[in-house]
mmCIF file of C-alpha atoms in Angstrom:
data_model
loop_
_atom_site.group_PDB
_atom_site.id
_atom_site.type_symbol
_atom_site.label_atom_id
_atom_site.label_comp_id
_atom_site.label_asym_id
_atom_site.label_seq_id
_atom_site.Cartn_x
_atom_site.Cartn_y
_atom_site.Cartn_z
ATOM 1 C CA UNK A 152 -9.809 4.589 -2.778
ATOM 2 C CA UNK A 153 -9.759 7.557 -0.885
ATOM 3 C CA UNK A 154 -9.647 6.147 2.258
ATOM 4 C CA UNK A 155 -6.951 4.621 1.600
ATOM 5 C CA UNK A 156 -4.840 7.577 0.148
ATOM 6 C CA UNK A 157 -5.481 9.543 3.008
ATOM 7 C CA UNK A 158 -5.052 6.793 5.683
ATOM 8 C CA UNK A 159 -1.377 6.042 4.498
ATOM 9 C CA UNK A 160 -0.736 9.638 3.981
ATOM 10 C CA UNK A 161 -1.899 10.585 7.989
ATOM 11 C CA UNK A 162 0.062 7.118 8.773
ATOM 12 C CA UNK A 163 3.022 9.350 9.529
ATOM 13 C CA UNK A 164 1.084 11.733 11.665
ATOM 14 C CA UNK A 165 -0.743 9.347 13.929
ATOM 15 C CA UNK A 166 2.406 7.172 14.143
ATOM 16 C CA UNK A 167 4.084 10.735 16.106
ATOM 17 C CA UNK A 168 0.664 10.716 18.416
ATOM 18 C CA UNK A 169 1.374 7.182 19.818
ATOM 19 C CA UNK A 170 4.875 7.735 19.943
ATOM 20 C CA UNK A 171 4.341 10.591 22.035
ATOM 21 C CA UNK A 172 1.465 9.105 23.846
ATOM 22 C CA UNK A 173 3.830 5.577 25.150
ATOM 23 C CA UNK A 174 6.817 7.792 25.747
ATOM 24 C CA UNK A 175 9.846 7.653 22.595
ATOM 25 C CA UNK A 176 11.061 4.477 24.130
ATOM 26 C CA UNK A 177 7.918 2.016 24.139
ATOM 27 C CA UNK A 178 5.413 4.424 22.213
ATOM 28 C CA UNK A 179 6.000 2.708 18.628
ATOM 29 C CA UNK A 180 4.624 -0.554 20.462
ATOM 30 C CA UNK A 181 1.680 1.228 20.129
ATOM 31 C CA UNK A 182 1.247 0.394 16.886
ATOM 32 C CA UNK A 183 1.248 -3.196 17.395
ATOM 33 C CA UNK A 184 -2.177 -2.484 19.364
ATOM 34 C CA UNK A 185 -4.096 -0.334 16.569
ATOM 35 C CA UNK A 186 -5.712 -2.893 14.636
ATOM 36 C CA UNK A 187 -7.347 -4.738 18.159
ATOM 37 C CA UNK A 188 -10.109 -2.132 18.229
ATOM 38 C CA UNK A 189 -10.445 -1.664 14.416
ATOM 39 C CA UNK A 190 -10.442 -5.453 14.089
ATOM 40 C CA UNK A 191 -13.294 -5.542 17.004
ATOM 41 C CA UNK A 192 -15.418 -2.765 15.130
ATOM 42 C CA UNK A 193 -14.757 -4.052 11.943
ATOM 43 C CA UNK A 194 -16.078 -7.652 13.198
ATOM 44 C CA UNK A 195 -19.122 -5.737 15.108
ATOM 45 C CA UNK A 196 -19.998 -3.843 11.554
ATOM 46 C CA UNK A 197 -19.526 -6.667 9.632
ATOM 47 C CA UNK A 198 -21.678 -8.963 11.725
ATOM 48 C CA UNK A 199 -24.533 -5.956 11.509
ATOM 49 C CA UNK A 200 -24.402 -5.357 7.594
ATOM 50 C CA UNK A 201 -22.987 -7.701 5.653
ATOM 51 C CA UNK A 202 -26.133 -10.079 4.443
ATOM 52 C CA UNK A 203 -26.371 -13.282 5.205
ATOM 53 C CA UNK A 204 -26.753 -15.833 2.375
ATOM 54 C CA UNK A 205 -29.686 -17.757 1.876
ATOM 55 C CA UNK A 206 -29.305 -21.599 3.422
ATOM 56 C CA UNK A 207 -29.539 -22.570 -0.231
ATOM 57 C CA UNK A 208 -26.741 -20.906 -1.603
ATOM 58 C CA UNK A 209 -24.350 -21.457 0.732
ATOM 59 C CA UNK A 210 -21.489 -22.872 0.240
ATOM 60 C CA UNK A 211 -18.004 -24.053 1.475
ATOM 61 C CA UNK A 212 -15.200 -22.088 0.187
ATOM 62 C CA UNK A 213 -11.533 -23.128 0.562
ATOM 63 C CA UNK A 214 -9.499 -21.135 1.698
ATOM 64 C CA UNK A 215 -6.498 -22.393 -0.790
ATOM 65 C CA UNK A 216 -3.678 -23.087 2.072
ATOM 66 C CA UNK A 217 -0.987 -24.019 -0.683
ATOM 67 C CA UNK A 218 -1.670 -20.818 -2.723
ATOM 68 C CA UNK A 219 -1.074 -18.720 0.658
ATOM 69 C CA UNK A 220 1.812 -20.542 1.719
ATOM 70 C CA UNK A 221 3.343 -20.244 -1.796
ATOM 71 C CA UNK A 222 2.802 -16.549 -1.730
ATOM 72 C CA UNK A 223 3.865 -15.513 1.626
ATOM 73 C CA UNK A 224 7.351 -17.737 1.113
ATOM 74 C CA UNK A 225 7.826 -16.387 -1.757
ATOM 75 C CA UNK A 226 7.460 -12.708 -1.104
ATOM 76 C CA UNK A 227 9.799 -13.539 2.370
ATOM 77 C CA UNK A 228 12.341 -14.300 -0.605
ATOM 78 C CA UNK A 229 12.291 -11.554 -2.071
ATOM 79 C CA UNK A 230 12.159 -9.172 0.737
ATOM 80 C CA UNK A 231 14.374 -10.681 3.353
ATOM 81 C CA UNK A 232 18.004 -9.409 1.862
ATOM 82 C CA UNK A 233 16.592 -6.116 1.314
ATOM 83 C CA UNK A 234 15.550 -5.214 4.889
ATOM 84 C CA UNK A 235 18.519 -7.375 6.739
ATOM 85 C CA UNK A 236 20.965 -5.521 3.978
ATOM 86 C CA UNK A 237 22.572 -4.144 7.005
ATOM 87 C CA UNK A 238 23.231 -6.986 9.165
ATOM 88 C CA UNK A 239 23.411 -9.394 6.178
ATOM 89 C CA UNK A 240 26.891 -8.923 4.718
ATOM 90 C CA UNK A 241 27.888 -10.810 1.217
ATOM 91 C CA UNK A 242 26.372 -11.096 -2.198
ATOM 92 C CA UNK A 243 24.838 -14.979 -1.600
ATOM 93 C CA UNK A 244 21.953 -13.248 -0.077
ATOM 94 C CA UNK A 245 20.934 -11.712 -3.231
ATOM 95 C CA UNK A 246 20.236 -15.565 -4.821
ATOM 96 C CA UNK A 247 17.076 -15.598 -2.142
ATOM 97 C CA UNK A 248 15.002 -13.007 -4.525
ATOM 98 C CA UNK A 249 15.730 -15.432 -7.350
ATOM 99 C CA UNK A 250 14.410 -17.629 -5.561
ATOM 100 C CA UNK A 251 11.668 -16.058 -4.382
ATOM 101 C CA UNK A 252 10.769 -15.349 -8.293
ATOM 102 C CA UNK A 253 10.498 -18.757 -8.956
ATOM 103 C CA UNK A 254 7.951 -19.426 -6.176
ATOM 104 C CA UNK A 255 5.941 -16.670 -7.419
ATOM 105 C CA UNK A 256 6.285 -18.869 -10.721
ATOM 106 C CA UNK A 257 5.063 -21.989 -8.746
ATOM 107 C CA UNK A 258 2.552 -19.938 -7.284
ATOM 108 C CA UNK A 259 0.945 -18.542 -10.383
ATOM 109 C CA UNK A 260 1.311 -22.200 -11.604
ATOM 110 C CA UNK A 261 -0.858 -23.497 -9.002
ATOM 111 C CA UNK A 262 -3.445 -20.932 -9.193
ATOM 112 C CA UNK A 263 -4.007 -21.753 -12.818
ATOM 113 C CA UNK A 264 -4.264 -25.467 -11.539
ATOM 114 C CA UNK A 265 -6.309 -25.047 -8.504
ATOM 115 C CA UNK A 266 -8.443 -22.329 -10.089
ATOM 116 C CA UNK A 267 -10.241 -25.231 -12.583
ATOM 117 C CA UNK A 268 -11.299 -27.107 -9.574
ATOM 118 C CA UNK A 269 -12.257 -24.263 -6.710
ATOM 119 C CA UNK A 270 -12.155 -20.769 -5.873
ATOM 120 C CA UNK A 271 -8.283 -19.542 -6.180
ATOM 121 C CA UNK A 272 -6.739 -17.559 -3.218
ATOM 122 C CA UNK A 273 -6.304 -14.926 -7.092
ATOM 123 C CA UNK A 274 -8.512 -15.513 -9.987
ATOM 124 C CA UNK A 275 -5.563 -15.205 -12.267
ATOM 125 C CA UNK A 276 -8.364 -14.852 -15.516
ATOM 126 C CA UNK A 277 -8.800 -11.285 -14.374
ATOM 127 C CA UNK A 278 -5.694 -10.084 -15.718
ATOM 128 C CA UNK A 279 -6.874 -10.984 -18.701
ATOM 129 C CA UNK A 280 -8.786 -7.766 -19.248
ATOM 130 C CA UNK A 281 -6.382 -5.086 -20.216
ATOM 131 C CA UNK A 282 -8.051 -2.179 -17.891
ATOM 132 C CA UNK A 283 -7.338 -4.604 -14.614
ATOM 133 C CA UNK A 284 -3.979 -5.625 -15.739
ATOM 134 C CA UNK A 285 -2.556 -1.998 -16.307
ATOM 135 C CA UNK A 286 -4.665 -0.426 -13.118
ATOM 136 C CA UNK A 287 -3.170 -3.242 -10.864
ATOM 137 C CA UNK A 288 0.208 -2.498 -12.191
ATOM 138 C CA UNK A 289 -0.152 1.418 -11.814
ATOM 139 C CA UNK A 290 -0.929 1.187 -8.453
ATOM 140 C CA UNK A 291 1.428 -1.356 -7.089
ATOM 141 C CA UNK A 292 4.174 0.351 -8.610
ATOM 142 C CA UNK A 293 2.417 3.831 -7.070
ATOM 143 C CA UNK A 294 2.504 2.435 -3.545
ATOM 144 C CA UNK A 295 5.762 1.286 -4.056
ATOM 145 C CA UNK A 296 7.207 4.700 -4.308
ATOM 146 C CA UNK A 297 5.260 7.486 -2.809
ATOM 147 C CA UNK A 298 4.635 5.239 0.984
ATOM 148 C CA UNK A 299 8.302 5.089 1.069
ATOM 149 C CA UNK A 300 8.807 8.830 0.139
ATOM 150 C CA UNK A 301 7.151 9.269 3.800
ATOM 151 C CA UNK A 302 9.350 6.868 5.211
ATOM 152 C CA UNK A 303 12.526 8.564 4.137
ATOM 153 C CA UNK A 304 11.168 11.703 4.853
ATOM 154 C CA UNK A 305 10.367 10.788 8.883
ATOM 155 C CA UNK A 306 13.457 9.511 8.901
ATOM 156 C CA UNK A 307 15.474 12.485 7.477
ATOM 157 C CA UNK A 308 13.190 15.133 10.183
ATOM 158 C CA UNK A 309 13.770 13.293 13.222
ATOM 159 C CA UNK A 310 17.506 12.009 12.655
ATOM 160 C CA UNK A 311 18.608 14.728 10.745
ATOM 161 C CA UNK A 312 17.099 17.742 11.867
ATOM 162 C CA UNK A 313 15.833 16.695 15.123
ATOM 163 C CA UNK A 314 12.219 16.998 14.515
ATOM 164 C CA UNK A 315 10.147 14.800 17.451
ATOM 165 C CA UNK A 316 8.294 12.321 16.160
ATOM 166 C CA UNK A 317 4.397 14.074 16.318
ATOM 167 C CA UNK A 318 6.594 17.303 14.609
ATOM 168 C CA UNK A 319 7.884 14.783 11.599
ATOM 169 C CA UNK A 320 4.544 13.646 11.277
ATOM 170 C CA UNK A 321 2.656 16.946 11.621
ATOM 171 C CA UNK A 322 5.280 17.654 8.172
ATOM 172 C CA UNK A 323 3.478 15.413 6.376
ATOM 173 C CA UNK A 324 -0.485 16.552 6.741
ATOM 174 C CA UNK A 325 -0.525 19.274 3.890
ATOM 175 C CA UNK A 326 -0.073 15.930 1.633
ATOM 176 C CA UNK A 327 -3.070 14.086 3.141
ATOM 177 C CA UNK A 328 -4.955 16.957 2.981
ATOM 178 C CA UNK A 329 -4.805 17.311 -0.616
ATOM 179 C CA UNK A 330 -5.241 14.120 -0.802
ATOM 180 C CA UNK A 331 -8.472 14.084 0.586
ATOM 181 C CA UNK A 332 -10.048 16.664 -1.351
ATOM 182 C CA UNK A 333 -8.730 15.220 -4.438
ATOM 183 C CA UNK A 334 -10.164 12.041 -3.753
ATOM 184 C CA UNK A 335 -13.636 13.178 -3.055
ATOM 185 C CA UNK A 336 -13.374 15.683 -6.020
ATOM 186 C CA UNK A 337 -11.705 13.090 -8.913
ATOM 187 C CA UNK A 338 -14.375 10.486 -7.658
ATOM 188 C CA UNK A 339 -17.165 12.676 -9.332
ATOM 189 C CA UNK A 340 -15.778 13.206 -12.805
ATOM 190 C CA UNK A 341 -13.574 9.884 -13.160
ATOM 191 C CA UNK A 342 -15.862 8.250 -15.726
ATOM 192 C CA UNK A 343 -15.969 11.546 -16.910
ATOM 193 C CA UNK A 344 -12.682 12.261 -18.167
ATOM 194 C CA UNK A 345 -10.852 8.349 -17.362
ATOM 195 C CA UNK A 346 -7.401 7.487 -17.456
ATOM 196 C CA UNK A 347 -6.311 10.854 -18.470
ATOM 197 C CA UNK A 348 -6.962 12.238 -15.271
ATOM 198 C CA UNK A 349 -4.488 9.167 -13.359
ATOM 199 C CA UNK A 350 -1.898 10.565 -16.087
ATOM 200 C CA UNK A 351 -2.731 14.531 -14.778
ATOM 201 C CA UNK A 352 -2.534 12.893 -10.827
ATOM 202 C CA UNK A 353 1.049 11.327 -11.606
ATOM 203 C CA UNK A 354 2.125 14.078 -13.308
ATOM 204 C CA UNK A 355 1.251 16.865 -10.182
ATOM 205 C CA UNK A 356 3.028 14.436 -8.036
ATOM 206 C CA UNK A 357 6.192 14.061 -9.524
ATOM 207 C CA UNK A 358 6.029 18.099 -9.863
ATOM 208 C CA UNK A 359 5.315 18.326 -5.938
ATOM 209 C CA UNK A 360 7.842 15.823 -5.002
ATOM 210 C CA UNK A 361 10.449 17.584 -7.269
ATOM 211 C CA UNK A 362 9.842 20.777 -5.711
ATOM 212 C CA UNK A 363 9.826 19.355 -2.085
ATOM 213 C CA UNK A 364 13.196 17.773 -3.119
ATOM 214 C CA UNK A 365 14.548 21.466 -4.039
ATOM 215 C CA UNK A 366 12.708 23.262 -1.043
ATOM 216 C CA UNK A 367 14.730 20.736 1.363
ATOM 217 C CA UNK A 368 18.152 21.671 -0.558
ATOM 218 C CA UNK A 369 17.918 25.116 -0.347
ATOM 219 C CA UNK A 370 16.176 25.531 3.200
ATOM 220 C CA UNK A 371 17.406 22.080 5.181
ATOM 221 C CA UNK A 372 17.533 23.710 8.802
ATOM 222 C CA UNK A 373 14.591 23.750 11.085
ATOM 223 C CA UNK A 374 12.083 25.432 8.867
ATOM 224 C CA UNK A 375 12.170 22.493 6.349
ATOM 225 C CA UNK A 376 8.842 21.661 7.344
ATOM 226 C CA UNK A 377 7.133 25.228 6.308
ATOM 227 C CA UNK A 378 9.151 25.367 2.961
ATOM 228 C CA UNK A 379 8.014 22.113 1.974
ATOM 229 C CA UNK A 380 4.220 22.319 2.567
ATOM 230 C CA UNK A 381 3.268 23.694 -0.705
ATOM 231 C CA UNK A 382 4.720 21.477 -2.777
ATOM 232 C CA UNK A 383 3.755 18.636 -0.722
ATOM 233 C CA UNK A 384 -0.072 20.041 -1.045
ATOM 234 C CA UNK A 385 0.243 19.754 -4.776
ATOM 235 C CA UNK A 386 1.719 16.702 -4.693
ATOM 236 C CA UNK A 387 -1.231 15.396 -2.252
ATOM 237 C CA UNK A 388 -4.055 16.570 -4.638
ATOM 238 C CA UNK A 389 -2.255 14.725 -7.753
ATOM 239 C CA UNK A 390 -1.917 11.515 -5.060
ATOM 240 C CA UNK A 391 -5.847 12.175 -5.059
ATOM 241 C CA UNK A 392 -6.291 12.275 -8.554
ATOM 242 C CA UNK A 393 -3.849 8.834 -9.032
ATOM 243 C CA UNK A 394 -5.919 6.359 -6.104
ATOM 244 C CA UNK A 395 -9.415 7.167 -5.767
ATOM 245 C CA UNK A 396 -9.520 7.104 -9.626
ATOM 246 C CA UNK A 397 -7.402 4.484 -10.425
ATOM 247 C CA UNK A 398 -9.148 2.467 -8.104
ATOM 248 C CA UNK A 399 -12.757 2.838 -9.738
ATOM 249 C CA UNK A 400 -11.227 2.901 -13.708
ATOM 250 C CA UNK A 401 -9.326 -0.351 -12.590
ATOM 251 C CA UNK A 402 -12.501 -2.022 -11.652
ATOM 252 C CA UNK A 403 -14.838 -0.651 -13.859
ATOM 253 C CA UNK A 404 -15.157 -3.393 -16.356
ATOM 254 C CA UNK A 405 -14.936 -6.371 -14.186
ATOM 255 C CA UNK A 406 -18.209 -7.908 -13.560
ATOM 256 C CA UNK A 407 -19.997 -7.405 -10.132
ATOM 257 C CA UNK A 408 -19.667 -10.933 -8.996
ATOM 258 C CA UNK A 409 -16.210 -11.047 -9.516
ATOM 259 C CA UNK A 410 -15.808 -7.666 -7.609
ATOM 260 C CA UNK A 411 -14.939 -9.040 -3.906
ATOM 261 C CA UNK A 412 -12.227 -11.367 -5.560
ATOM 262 C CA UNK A 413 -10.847 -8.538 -7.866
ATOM 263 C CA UNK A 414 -10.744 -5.563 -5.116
ATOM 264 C CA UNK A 415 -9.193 -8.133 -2.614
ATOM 265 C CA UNK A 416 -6.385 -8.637 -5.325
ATOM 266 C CA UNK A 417 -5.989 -5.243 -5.945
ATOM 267 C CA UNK A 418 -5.495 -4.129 -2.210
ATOM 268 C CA UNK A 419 -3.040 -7.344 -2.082
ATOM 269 C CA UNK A 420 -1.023 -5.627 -4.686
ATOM 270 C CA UNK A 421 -0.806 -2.252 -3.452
ATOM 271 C CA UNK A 422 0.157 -3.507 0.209
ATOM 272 C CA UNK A 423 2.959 -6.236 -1.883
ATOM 273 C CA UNK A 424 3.747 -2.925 -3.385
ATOM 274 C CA UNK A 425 4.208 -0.568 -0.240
ATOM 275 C CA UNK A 426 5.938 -3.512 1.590
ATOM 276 C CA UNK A 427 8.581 -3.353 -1.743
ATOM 277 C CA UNK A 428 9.277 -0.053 -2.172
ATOM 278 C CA UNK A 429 9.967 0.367 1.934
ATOM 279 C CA UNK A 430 12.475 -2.505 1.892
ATOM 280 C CA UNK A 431 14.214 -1.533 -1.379
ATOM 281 C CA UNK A 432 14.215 2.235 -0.764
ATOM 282 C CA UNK A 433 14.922 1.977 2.601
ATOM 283 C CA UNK A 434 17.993 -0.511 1.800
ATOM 284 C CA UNK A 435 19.743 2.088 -0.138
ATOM 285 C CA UNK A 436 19.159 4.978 2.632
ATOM 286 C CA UNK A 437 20.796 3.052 4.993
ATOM 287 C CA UNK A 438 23.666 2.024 2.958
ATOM 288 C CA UNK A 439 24.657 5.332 2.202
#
């Protein structure tokens, strides 16, 4: 959990290093190119640590091709008129998300089906426990706004104030670094005080952001960046206090064999969830 706050948080700021690194006209290709070294490490780690299962318990798994393809299509749907809003002129376009609902139907639908016979791409029977259900919820919806808060707020540096692109993302670092040290710190004492301390996370956030909203009104020239780095600290230790401990709370009560399955789902959610709240939030940015 806190890797993954503070990886989407220095996003931003390594984003600006490649940029200037391949030059401001081919330097976002870059990013294209990250995950071939990760993906080799990751493959080189994984090949080193992850046990291998015994002969006799191995088994073949499916890998549940019409849950996937149901799933990707129908998430195309629903995203497709809201990052082509520009180019995509009319109202027909907005029957695709409909659409895309109902395949999300089918594809729920088929899980339940599938799920009686073999492994589901999502073992839909963990929403059934209340604690997964409302976590999983909380933190799509969390990833949905405050990823595309950093978005916006590249955007609104480099085009509107002429910040370079390392500068924009060099903005953004007092966030991740409250975020890290609220991660490591809300990770000790989250079974300590539980959900309450999610609630105290969301609630320093929406107090940083609304502070960084007032700092850029009343100082938007080229010192933007100083004015809002206080707020943006506070709102980076309540982002802490919202991931890292959502994350455990959210899978404390499912059972340990079930954990692969129900972490995969959750990270499926929160990227569903980042990949919504860019497209939607962006879509209104650009059509003002």
């Amino acid at each position: 959990g806190a890797t993954i706050g503070i990886s989407t948080a220095v996003g931003p700021l390594l984003g600006g290093l490649l940029i200037r690194l391949g030059g401001e006209h081919d330097g976002w290709r870059l990013v294209f190119y990250v995950n071939v070294p990760i993906g080799l490490l990751a493959i080189a780690l994984a090949y080193r640590y992850i046990p291998r299962r015994p002969p006799e318990r191995r088994s073949r798994k499916s890998m549940d091709p019409v849950g996937v393809l149901l799933l990707a299509t129908g998430l195309v749907l629903i995203l497709l008129p809201l990052v082509e809003g520009q180019q995509w002129q009319g109202s027909g376009r907005w029957l695709l998300p409909v659409a895309g609902l109902v395949v999300i139907a089918l594809f729920a639908l088929w899980e339940h089906r599938y799920g009686r016979r073999r492994e589901p791409m999502v073992n839909l029977s963990l929403f059934g426990r209340r604690s997964y259900t409302f976590g999983a919820l909380i933190a799509a919806l969390y990833f949905a706004g405050f990823t595309a808060i950093f978005f916006i707020l590249t955007i609104y540096l480099q085009n509107g104030l002429g910040y370079s692109p390392l500068e924009a993302g060099l903005a953004s670092t007092p966030f991740a670094a409250g975020s890290a040290v609220a991660s490591m710190l809300g990770g000790r004492v989250t079974l300590r005080f539980g959900r309450p301390l999610v609630v105290a996370g969301l609630v320093m956030v929406l107090i940083g952001l609304a502070v960084t909203e007032l700092a850029v009104r009343l100082n938007a020239g080229p010192g933007v960046a100083w004015a809002i780095a206080a707020p943006l600290l506070l709102a980076g230790l309540g982002s802490g206090l919202v991931i890292s401990p959502n994350q455990t709370l959210t899978l404390a009560q499912v059972p340990v064999a079930e954990g692969g399955t129900a972490g995969g789902v959750l990270q499926t959610g929160q990227r569903i969830g980042t990949a919504l709240g860019i497209a939607a939030i962006g879509s209104v940015f650009f059509a003002e």
